[in-house]
Amino acid sequence: MLSPETLGLVAQEPLGAAPVGRHAPLFTLRGHSAAVQCVALHRSRDLALSGDAEGSLRLWQLRQRRELACLVAHGGEALLQARFLRAPDGAEGVLSQGRDGKVKIWLLETLLDGAAAAAAAPLRELDTGAQHFCKALCADWQEDTIEREADGNDCHPGRNPFLVVTPSFELSTALLWDLRAPRPVQRYVPPVTGGATVDLQDFSSGTAGREALDGEVGEKSPAEVSVDSNKTGGMLMAMAFANHRFDGDAMLLTGHEDGILRWFDMRTARCCMAVTTAEKQPRGNASAGSMARAEAHTDEAVDELPMGKQPILAVAADERGGQCAVGTAGADVLIMRTDLKKFRAKERRRIRMGKAGCGCAVLCDDRVLALGGWDARVRLFRWQDVSEICVLDGHSDSIYGASVRCQYRLRPSFTADEEHSVLPSDFICASASKDGRIVIWDASLGRVP
């Protein structure tokens, strides 16, 4: 497992001794000549991925603090996302997403061979047509992932490790791909403002219809399709899985440029709830900002509620669907409690960043939330009570990406409440910044007992 010990580093202070606040990084990875847009830590191996604004995808060995491979993955276009995942053949893979409108899947073992990496060809290429800034979403590589359905019909990320969600050439729309299938298996389209419910749009006509799933999805290329996405909502900016436990009804949480959050049923593509992050005006005894505004979606279209002006830049949600974090271009990050059975959302807390702008929000194992800000700091919080663990201050410019990996020294069994309240014994954080550096932290030095 990834820990300070496996990296050849031993903490100088006992766990819990460091006060909440800033502390020094373990080390810095240098090699990028442009802003680093993303970083990902492997769950069980001492490996990291990163991608920058000049299009280079790099694989790092953390114990030796060296670069293993570097390739221009998307023809020199900026990289938005890099993740470890399960490749279509079941082996360990790497996902890269570029501003060229493509998502590529690479074989990790090929990239580990530094000499062959530069000439490596992707195993799979997804032509999304998206050229905006929303990052693709996938389940992390795990050795024990359970595969229930091999026919590609399971749209649940907790059961199907081959699922990838990407933005689309339609600016407000998300696409769900199964890496074993040739075309998207589902599309998530915000309901038409003031119009009828849109469960699934036909590519050519823009009308609702389940028949699109059976034949139309993916039959036409992006160049052959013309849909006015301005009729269906603001540009898609951020995505997260929600309520994605193995036995739950998985949701896709999407954040949009117009400040609206939407929850989609991943199987049916139905928009179940829409929430605005704008403060609610006081009424009666209610205080301003006490409740996030929400509307349930049943047989009618989701109402478009009065919005705040701040675009949503980052979202994170837990696997039980009970809480989510929303970062915007403003100075506050909103923590909301959600009830996806009753379609309710209530504000729990607002976290004030040091400067307007949240570059990323990452949740690890429903225990640790990492918020990367435009103030060049990463803030870590205990997810259960949203208490601050520490502030990581080692960059000179905006944070664009972060990754957290946890190691546990657990007792033999835990109650349901203890399972998500116990912090990891050790956890490593990686942060990527506009300053061109990747910083690795031993975040357990500042953990809350």
Short mmCIF file of C-alpha atoms in Angstrom, two decimals:
data_model
loop_
_atom_site.label_atom_id
_atom_site.label_comp_id
_atom_site.label_asym_id
_atom_site.label_seq_id
_atom_site.Cartn_x
_atom_site.Cartn_y
_atom_site.Cartn_z
CA MET A 1 0.00 0.00 0.00
CA LEU A 2 1.04 3.58 -0.59
CA SER A 3 2.30 5.13 2.65
CA PRO A 4 5.27 7.15 3.93
CA GLU A 5 7.01 3.88 4.76
CA THR A 6 6.57 2.39 1.28
CA LEU A 7 7.93 5.60 -0.19
CA GLY A 8 11.06 5.24 1.92
CA LEU A 9 9.98 8.11 4.16
CA VAL A 10 9.39 7.97 7.90
CA ALA A 11 7.37 10.67 9.61
CA GLN A 12 9.42 12.71 12.10
CA GLU A 13 6.35 13.35 14.28
CA PRO A 14 3.84 10.84 15.66
CA LEU A 15 0.43 10.72 14.04
CA GLY A 16 -1.86 13.43 15.34
CA ALA A 17 1.00 15.50 16.79
CA ALA A 18 0.96 18.17 14.11
CA PRO A 19 -1.60 20.91 14.71
CA VAL A 20 -4.22 21.77 12.14
CA GLY A 21 -2.37 24.07 9.78
CA ARG A 22 0.41 24.04 7.28
CA HIS A 23 3.24 21.55 7.12
CA ALA A 24 6.11 20.74 4.79
CA PRO A 25 5.75 18.46 1.76
CA LEU A 26 7.50 15.11 1.49
CA PHE A 27 8.96 15.94 -1.91
CA THR A 28 8.27 17.66 -5.23
CA LEU A 29 8.15 16.13 -8.70
CA ARG A 30 9.54 18.38 -11.41
CA GLY A 31 9.64 17.83 -15.14
CA HIS A 32 6.56 19.54 -16.55
CA SER A 33 7.26 22.76 -18.45
CA ALA A 34 3.66 23.98 -18.31
CA ALA A 35 0.76 24.10 -15.87
CA VAL A 36 -0.04 20.65 -14.47
CA GLN A 37 -3.75 20.10 -15.01
CA CYS A 38 -4.26 16.76 -13.27
CA VAL A 39 -2.61 14.20 -11.00
CA ALA A 40 -3.62 10.70 -9.86
CA LEU A 41 -2.13 8.30 -7.32
CA HIS A 42 -2.39 4.55 -7.82
CA ARG A 43 -4.41 2.85 -5.09
CA SER A 44 -1.87 0.14 -4.29
CA ARG A 45 1.38 0.82 -6.18
CA ASP A 46 3.82 3.69 -5.69
CA LEU A 47 2.91 5.22 -9.05
CA ALA A 48 1.44 8.57 -10.06
CA LEU A 49 0.11 10.06 -13.29
CA SER A 50 0.09 13.68 -14.37
CA GLY A 51 -0.83 15.72 -17.43
CA ASP A 52 -0.06 19.28 -18.42
CA ALA A 53 -1.24 22.14 -20.61
CA GLU A 54 1.26 21.26 -23.36
CA GLY A 55 -0.14 17.76 -23.78
CA SER A 56 2.44 15.60 -22.03
CA LEU A 57 1.25 12.57 -20.04
CA ARG A 58 3.79 11.44 -17.44
CA LEU A 59 4.08 8.34 -15.28
CA TRP A 60 6.07 8.66 -12.04
CA GLN A 61 7.68 6.18 -9.65
CA LEU A 62 7.28 7.71 -6.20
CA ARG A 63 9.74 5.67 -4.17
CA GLN A 64 12.59 6.75 -6.43
CA ARG A 65 10.97 10.11 -7.20
CA ARG A 66 11.61 9.77 -10.91
CA GLU A 67 9.77 9.88 -14.20
CA LEU A 68 9.15 6.48 -15.79
CA ALA A 69 7.50 7.58 -19.02
CA CYS A 70 6.46 10.65 -20.93
CA LEU A 71 4.38 10.76 -24.10
CA VAL A 72 2.49 13.34 -26.10
CA ALA A 73 -0.87 11.64 -25.79
CA HIS A 74 -3.18 14.03 -27.64
CA GLY A 75 -1.18 15.62 -30.42
CA GLY A 76 0.06 18.45 -28.26
CA GLU A 77 -3.40 19.50 -27.04
CA ALA A 78 -3.71 20.22 -23.32
CA LEU A 79 -4.49 17.28 -21.04
CA LEU A 80 -7.46 17.65 -18.72
CA GLN A 81 -7.54 14.29 -16.96
CA ALA A 82 -5.32 11.29 -16.22
CA ARG A 83 -6.52 8.31 -14.19
CA PHE A 84 -5.73 4.69 -13.43
CA LEU A 85 -8.56 2.34 -14.37
CA ARG A 86 -9.38 -1.13 -15.64
CA ALA A 87 -8.67 -1.48 -19.36
CA PRO A 88 -11.12 -3.25 -21.73
CA ASP A 89 -9.08 -6.47 -21.57
CA GLY A 90 -9.24 -6.48 -17.76
CA ALA A 91 -5.62 -5.41 -17.25
CA GLU A 92 -4.48 -2.24 -15.50
CA GLY A 93 -4.96 0.76 -17.72
CA VAL A 94 -4.48 4.52 -17.89
CA LEU A 95 -7.07 7.05 -19.03
CA SER A 96 -6.04 10.33 -20.64
CA GLN A 97 -8.38 13.10 -21.76
CA GLY A 98 -7.29 15.95 -24.02
CA ARG A 99 -8.68 19.17 -25.42
CA ASP A 100 -8.70 17.44 -28.83
CA GLY A 101 -12.12 15.94 -28.00
CA LYS A 102 -10.76 12.44 -27.37
CA VAL A 103 -10.37 10.14 -24.38
CA LYS A 104 -7.72 7.43 -24.76
CA ILE A 105 -7.10 4.23 -22.82
CA TRP A 106 -3.52 2.97 -22.52
CA LEU A 107 -2.07 -0.25 -21.15
CA LEU A 108 -0.18 0.55 -17.95
CA GLU A 109 2.45 -2.15 -18.48
CA THR A 110 3.36 -0.55 -21.81
CA LEU A 111 3.89 2.81 -20.16
CA LEU A 112 6.04 1.19 -17.47
CA ASP A 113 8.46 0.28 -20.25
CA GLY A 114 9.91 3.74 -20.65
CA ALA A 115 11.57 3.02 -23.98
CA ALA A 116 8.34 1.78 -25.55
CA ALA A 117 6.05 4.38 -23.98
CA ALA A 118 6.81 7.17 -26.46
CA ALA A 119 5.66 5.02 -29.37
CA ALA A 120 2.77 3.36 -27.53
CA ALA A 121 -0.63 3.14 -29.21
CA PRO A 122 -3.85 3.43 -27.17
CA LEU A 123 -6.00 0.34 -26.60
CA ARG A 124 -9.17 2.36 -27.08
CA GLU A 125 -10.07 5.84 -28.25
CA LEU A 126 -13.37 7.55 -27.38
CA ASP A 127 -14.31 10.34 -29.77
CA THR A 128 -16.43 12.62 -27.57
CA GLY A 129 -16.08 15.79 -29.63
CA ALA A 130 -15.89 17.80 -26.37
CA GLN A 131 -13.33 20.58 -26.34
CA HIS A 132 -14.32 22.40 -23.16
CA PHE A 133 -12.86 21.97 -19.69
CA CYS A 134 -15.00 19.33 -17.96
CA LYS A 135 -12.90 16.37 -16.80
CA ALA A 136 -13.83 12.77 -17.57
CA LEU A 137 -14.92 10.48 -14.75
CA CYS A 138 -14.17 6.81 -14.11
CA ALA A 139 -13.92 4.29 -11.30
CA ASP A 140 -10.43 3.81 -9.85
CA TRP A 141 -8.53 0.63 -10.51
CA GLN A 142 -9.17 -1.94 -7.76
CA GLU A 143 -8.01 -5.52 -7.57
CA ASP A 144 -11.25 -6.74 -6.00
CA THR A 145 -13.77 -5.02 -8.29
CA ILE A 146 -16.79 -7.29 -8.72
CA GLU A 147 -18.12 -7.74 -12.23
CA ARG A 148 -21.77 -8.72 -12.24
CA GLU A 149 -22.70 -8.18 -15.88
CA ALA A 150 -20.35 -8.84 -18.75
CA ASP A 151 -22.71 -7.73 -21.50
CA GLY A 152 -22.18 -4.02 -20.96
CA ASN A 153 -25.75 -3.32 -19.82
CA ASP A 154 -24.89 -2.47 -16.22
CA CYS A 155 -24.68 1.32 -15.83
CA HIS A 156 -23.55 1.10 -12.20
CA PRO A 157 -19.92 2.16 -11.49
CA GLY A 158 -19.88 0.10 -8.30
CA ARG A 159 -20.46 -3.10 -10.29
CA ASN A 160 -19.07 -2.35 -13.72
CA PRO A 161 -15.41 -1.24 -13.61
CA PHE A 162 -15.34 -0.45 -17.34
CA LEU A 163 -17.56 2.64 -17.19
CA VAL A 164 -16.27 6.08 -18.20
CA VAL A 165 -18.31 9.30 -18.21
CA THR A 166 -17.17 12.07 -20.53
CA PRO A 167 -18.40 15.49 -21.59
CA SER A 168 -19.96 15.75 -25.04
CA PHE A 169 -19.82 18.06 -28.04
CA GLU A 170 -23.27 19.12 -26.79
CA LEU A 171 -22.01 21.49 -24.13
CA SER A 172 -24.47 20.59 -21.35
CA THR A 173 -24.54 16.83 -21.97
CA ALA A 174 -22.58 13.91 -20.49
CA LEU A 175 -21.91 10.57 -22.22
CA LEU A 176 -21.60 7.18 -20.52
CA TRP A 177 -19.26 4.67 -22.19
CA ASP A 178 -18.58 1.03 -21.47
CA LEU A 179 -15.01 0.40 -22.66
CA ARG A 180 -16.08 -2.96 -24.09
CA ALA A 181 -18.82 -1.40 -26.26
CA PRO A 182 -18.16 0.55 -29.49
CA ARG A 183 -20.54 3.43 -28.74
CA PRO A 184 -21.91 5.39 -25.77
CA VAL A 185 -24.44 3.39 -23.78
CA GLN A 186 -26.25 6.37 -22.23
CA ARG A 187 -26.57 10.15 -22.44
CA TYR A 188 -27.46 12.57 -19.68
CA VAL A 189 -29.22 15.66 -21.01
CA PRO A 190 -30.60 18.43 -18.76
CA PRO A 191 -34.35 18.94 -19.23
CA VAL A 192 -35.36 21.62 -21.70
CA THR A 193 -35.98 24.91 -19.92
CA GLY A 194 -39.70 25.46 -19.62
CA GLY A 195 -40.42 22.49 -21.87
CA ALA A 196 -41.05 18.79 -21.73
CA THR A 197 -39.04 16.22 -19.85
CA VAL A 198 -35.98 15.00 -21.68
CA ASP A 199 -34.99 11.49 -20.59
CA LEU A 200 -32.93 10.74 -23.68
CA GLN A 201 -32.63 12.88 -26.77
CA ASP A 202 -32.54 11.46 -30.25
CA PHE A 203 -29.34 12.72 -31.90
CA SER A 204 -30.93 14.01 -35.07
CA SER A 205 -34.18 15.58 -33.87
CA GLY A 206 -33.49 16.48 -30.25
CA THR A 207 -36.75 14.81 -29.16
CA ALA A 208 -37.09 12.52 -26.20
CA GLY A 209 -37.14 8.80 -26.86
CA ARG A 210 -35.85 5.56 -25.42
CA GLU A 211 -35.39 4.23 -28.96
CA ALA A 212 -32.17 6.24 -29.08
CA LEU A 213 -30.60 3.74 -26.70
CA ASP A 214 -31.41 0.83 -28.96
CA GLY A 215 -30.06 2.22 -32.21
CA GLU A 216 -29.42 5.91 -32.42
CA VAL A 217 -26.79 6.42 -29.71
CA GLY A 218 -23.42 6.53 -31.38
CA GLU A 219 -24.74 5.73 -34.85
CA LYS A 220 -23.96 9.24 -36.01
CA SER A 221 -20.67 11.02 -35.56
CA PRO A 222 -20.47 14.40 -33.77
CA ALA A 223 -20.04 16.13 -37.12
CA GLU A 224 -23.40 14.76 -38.32
CA VAL A 225 -25.33 15.92 -35.28
CA SER A 226 -26.75 19.37 -34.63
CA VAL A 227 -28.38 20.04 -31.26
CA ASP A 228 -28.71 23.45 -29.63
CA SER A 229 -27.37 22.75 -26.15
CA ASN A 230 -28.33 26.25 -25.01
CA LYS A 231 -31.92 24.97 -24.77
CA THR A 232 -31.01 22.32 -22.22
CA GLY A 233 -28.80 24.07 -19.69
CA GLY A 234 -25.43 25.64 -19.05
CA MET A 235 -22.11 24.18 -20.10
CA LEU A 236 -21.12 21.04 -18.20
CA MET A 237 -18.21 21.90 -15.89
CA ALA A 238 -17.77 19.05 -13.38
CA MET A 239 -19.06 15.53 -12.61
CA ALA A 240 -19.04 12.99 -9.78
CA PHE A 241 -20.58 9.61 -8.99
CA ALA A 242 -23.10 9.63 -6.12
CA ASN A 243 -24.95 6.88 -4.24
CA HIS A 244 -22.77 4.34 -6.01
CA ARG A 245 -22.52 1.63 -3.39
CA PHE A 246 -22.76 -1.83 -4.86
CA ASP A 247 -26.45 -2.19 -4.00
CA GLY A 248 -27.56 1.44 -4.52
CA ASP A 249 -29.19 3.25 -7.42
CA ALA A 250 -26.16 5.01 -8.83
CA MET A 251 -26.46 8.70 -9.63
CA LEU A 252 -24.38 11.01 -11.79
CA LEU A 253 -23.94 14.45 -10.24
CA THR A 254 -23.28 17.20 -12.79
CA GLY A 255 -22.33 20.84 -12.16
CA HIS A 256 -22.99 23.47 -14.80
CA GLU A 257 -21.78 26.90 -15.79
CA ASP A 258 -25.11 28.47 -14.82
CA GLY A 259 -24.71 27.33 -11.20
CA ILE A 260 -27.11 24.35 -11.29
CA LEU A 261 -26.37 20.91 -9.85
CA ARG A 262 -28.27 17.99 -11.35
CA TRP A 263 -28.64 14.37 -10.24
CA PHE A 264 -29.22 11.83 -13.02
CA ASP A 265 -30.23 8.22 -12.56
CA MET A 266 -27.34 6.50 -14.35
CA ARG A 267 -29.48 3.64 -15.63
CA THR A 268 -32.47 5.57 -16.96
CA ALA A 269 -30.75 8.93 -17.65
CA ARG A 270 -33.60 10.65 -15.86
CA CYS A 271 -32.86 13.96 -14.13
CA CYS A 272 -34.13 13.35 -10.60
CA MET A 273 -33.25 16.61 -8.88
CA ALA A 274 -31.88 20.07 -9.64
CA VAL A 275 -30.31 22.32 -7.02
CA THR A 276 -29.08 25.88 -7.19
CA THR A 277 -26.09 27.00 -5.13
CA ALA A 278 -27.49 30.53 -4.90
CA GLU A 279 -28.50 31.65 -1.42
CA LYS A 280 -32.19 31.32 -0.67
CA GLN A 281 -33.96 34.51 0.31
CA PRO A 282 -35.18 34.55 3.95
CA ARG A 283 -38.83 33.68 4.48
CA GLY A 284 -40.48 33.52 7.85
CA ASN A 285 -37.94 32.27 10.38
CA ALA A 286 -35.60 30.85 7.75
CA SER A 287 -32.20 32.50 7.52
CA ALA A 288 -30.52 33.47 4.27
CA GLY A 289 -28.37 30.71 2.83
CA SER A 290 -29.80 28.07 5.18
CA MET A 291 -31.16 25.81 2.45
CA ALA A 292 -29.96 24.87 -0.99
CA ARG A 293 -32.92 25.19 -3.34
CA ALA A 294 -34.10 21.96 -4.92
CA GLU A 295 -36.87 20.62 -7.12
CA ALA A 296 -37.77 16.95 -7.52
CA HIS A 297 -38.25 15.64 -11.02
CA THR A 298 -41.21 13.32 -11.40
CA ASP A 299 -43.33 13.50 -14.56
CA GLU A 300 -42.69 17.18 -15.19
CA ALA A 301 -39.57 18.98 -16.31
CA VAL A 302 -37.15 20.16 -13.65
CA ASP A 303 -37.78 23.82 -12.94
CA GLU A 304 -34.83 26.06 -13.68
CA LEU A 305 -34.44 27.97 -10.44
CA PRO A 306 -33.01 31.48 -9.99
CA MET A 307 -29.25 31.07 -10.12
CA GLY A 308 -26.25 32.63 -8.57
CA LYS A 309 -23.75 33.92 -11.09
CA GLN A 310 -20.86 31.63 -10.14
CA PRO A 311 -20.09 28.63 -12.39
CA ILE A 312 -19.63 25.28 -10.67
CA LEU A 313 -16.02 24.18 -11.09
CA ALA A 314 -15.73 21.06 -8.92
CA VAL A 315 -18.04 18.50 -7.29
CA ALA A 316 -17.56 15.48 -5.03
CA ALA A 317 -20.16 13.12 -3.58
CA ASP A 318 -20.07 10.09 -1.31
CA GLU A 319 -21.05 6.55 -2.23
CA ARG A 320 -24.06 6.58 0.09
CA GLY A 321 -25.53 9.66 -1.58
CA GLY A 322 -25.84 11.52 1.71
CA GLN A 323 -23.49 14.43 1.19
CA CYS A 324 -21.76 16.38 -1.55
CA ALA A 325 -19.25 19.21 -1.91
CA VAL A 326 -19.61 21.93 -4.53
CA GLY A 327 -16.82 24.32 -5.49
CA THR A 328 -17.47 27.39 -7.62
CA ALA A 329 -15.62 30.37 -9.02
CA GLY A 330 -16.57 32.18 -5.82
CA ALA A 331 -14.80 32.07 -2.47
CA ASP A 332 -17.09 29.49 -0.80
CA VAL A 333 -17.29 25.72 -1.14
CA LEU A 334 -20.77 24.45 -0.30
CA ILE A 335 -21.24 21.22 1.67
CA MET A 336 -24.77 19.86 1.30
CA ARG A 337 -26.66 16.99 2.87
CA THR A 338 -28.80 15.21 0.31
CA ASP A 339 -31.73 12.81 0.52
CA LEU A 340 -32.03 11.21 -2.90
CA LYS A 341 -35.15 9.26 -1.91
CA LYS A 342 -37.12 12.38 -0.98
CA PHE A 343 -35.22 14.67 -3.39
CA ARG A 344 -34.12 17.11 -0.73
CA ALA A 345 -30.88 19.03 -0.29
CA LYS A 346 -29.89 21.07 2.74
CA GLU A 347 -26.85 23.23 3.23
CA ARG A 348 -24.61 21.94 5.98
CA ARG A 349 -21.63 24.26 5.82
CA ARG A 350 -19.81 26.77 3.65
CA ILE A 351 -16.02 26.56 3.58
CA ARG A 352 -14.32 29.85 2.83
CA MET A 353 -11.27 29.53 0.61
CA GLY A 354 -8.38 31.97 0.86
CA LYS A 355 -9.17 33.29 -2.62
CA ALA A 356 -12.12 33.00 -4.99
CA GLY A 357 -12.01 29.81 -7.04
CA CYS A 358 -11.97 26.06 -6.30
CA GLY A 359 -9.84 24.14 -8.78
CA CYS A 360 -10.73 20.61 -7.63
CA ALA A 361 -12.69 18.62 -5.06
CA VAL A 362 -11.63 15.02 -4.37
CA LEU A 363 -13.18 12.56 -1.90
CA CYS A 364 -11.19 9.52 -0.78
CA ASP A 365 -13.04 6.50 0.57
CA ASP A 366 -15.85 8.70 1.97
CA ARG A 367 -13.46 9.80 4.70
CA VAL A 368 -11.17 12.58 3.48
CA LEU A 369 -12.15 15.56 1.31
CA ALA A 370 -9.43 17.48 -0.50
CA LEU A 371 -10.17 20.96 -1.86
CA GLY A 372 -7.64 22.60 -4.17
CA GLY A 373 -7.96 26.36 -4.43
CA TRP A 374 -6.86 29.16 -6.67
CA ASP A 375 -5.07 30.44 -3.55
CA ALA A 376 -2.38 27.77 -4.19
CA ARG A 377 -3.38 25.66 -1.16
CA VAL A 378 -4.97 22.25 -0.62
CA ARG A 379 -7.32 21.92 2.33
CA LEU A 380 -8.14 18.51 3.79
CA PHE A 381 -11.31 17.83 5.76
CA ARG A 382 -12.78 14.92 7.63
CA TRP A 383 -15.85 14.04 5.55
CA GLN A 384 -18.10 12.89 8.39
CA ASP A 385 -18.14 16.16 10.35
CA VAL A 386 -16.41 18.47 7.81
CA SER A 387 -13.73 19.37 10.37
CA GLU A 388 -10.43 20.63 9.02
CA ILE A 389 -7.50 18.23 9.06
CA CYS A 390 -4.76 20.43 7.66
CA VAL A 391 -3.81 23.02 5.04
CA LEU A 392 -1.12 22.04 2.53
CA ASP A 393 0.76 25.11 1.37
CA GLY A 394 3.61 24.35 -1.04
CA HIS A 395 2.67 25.89 -4.38
CA SER A 396 3.05 29.36 -5.85
CA ASP A 397 -0.02 29.31 -8.11
CA SER A 398 -3.52 27.86 -8.47
CA ILE A 399 -4.22 24.19 -7.70
CA TYR A 400 -5.73 22.39 -10.70
CA GLY A 401 -5.73 18.80 -9.47
CA ALA A 402 -5.35 16.65 -6.35
CA SER A 403 -5.38 12.98 -5.42
CA VAL A 404 -5.56 11.24 -2.03
CA ARG A 405 -4.78 7.62 -1.25
CA CYS A 406 -5.48 6.03 2.11
CA GLN A 407 -4.02 3.14 4.13
CA TYR A 408 -5.82 1.70 7.14
CA ARG A 409 -4.77 -0.19 10.22
CA LEU A 410 -8.27 -1.28 11.10
CA ARG A 411 -9.74 -3.37 13.86
CA PRO A 412 -11.28 -6.68 12.70
CA SER A 413 -14.78 -5.22 12.40
CA PHE A 414 -16.59 -1.90 12.49
CA THR A 415 -20.16 -0.84 13.00
CA ALA A 416 -21.92 0.93 10.13
CA ASP A 417 -21.25 4.30 11.77
CA GLU A 418 -17.62 3.52 12.55
CA GLU A 419 -16.94 2.32 9.04
CA HIS A 420 -17.09 5.84 7.59
CA SER A 421 -15.93 7.78 10.66
CA VAL A 422 -12.48 6.25 11.18
CA LEU A 423 -9.71 8.16 9.49
CA PRO A 424 -6.92 6.23 7.74
CA SER A 425 -3.75 5.52 9.66
CA ASP A 426 -1.73 7.05 6.84
CA PHE A 427 -2.74 8.97 3.80
CA ILE A 428 -0.75 10.52 1.00
CA CYS A 429 -1.89 13.55 -0.96
CA ALA A 430 -0.59 14.74 -4.35
CA SER A 431 -1.33 18.22 -5.65
CA ALA A 432 -0.89 19.59 -9.18
CA SER A 433 -0.56 23.28 -9.89
CA LYS A 434 -0.36 25.97 -12.51
CA ASP A 435 3.22 26.49 -11.28
CA GLY A 436 4.24 23.30 -13.15
CA ARG A 437 5.02 21.23 -10.04
CA ILE A 438 3.54 18.16 -8.36
CA VAL A 439 3.90 18.10 -4.59
CA ILE A 440 3.56 14.91 -2.52
CA TRP A 441 2.41 15.26 1.09
CA ASP A 442 2.16 13.00 4.11
CA ALA A 443 -1.21 14.33 5.14
CA SER A 444 -1.48 11.99 8.13
CA LEU A 445 0.88 14.28 10.06
CA GLY A 446 -1.95 16.74 10.43
CA ARG A 447 -4.82 14.34 10.95
CA VAL A 448 -7.52 14.84 13.54
CA PRO A 449 -7.66 12.02 16.14
#
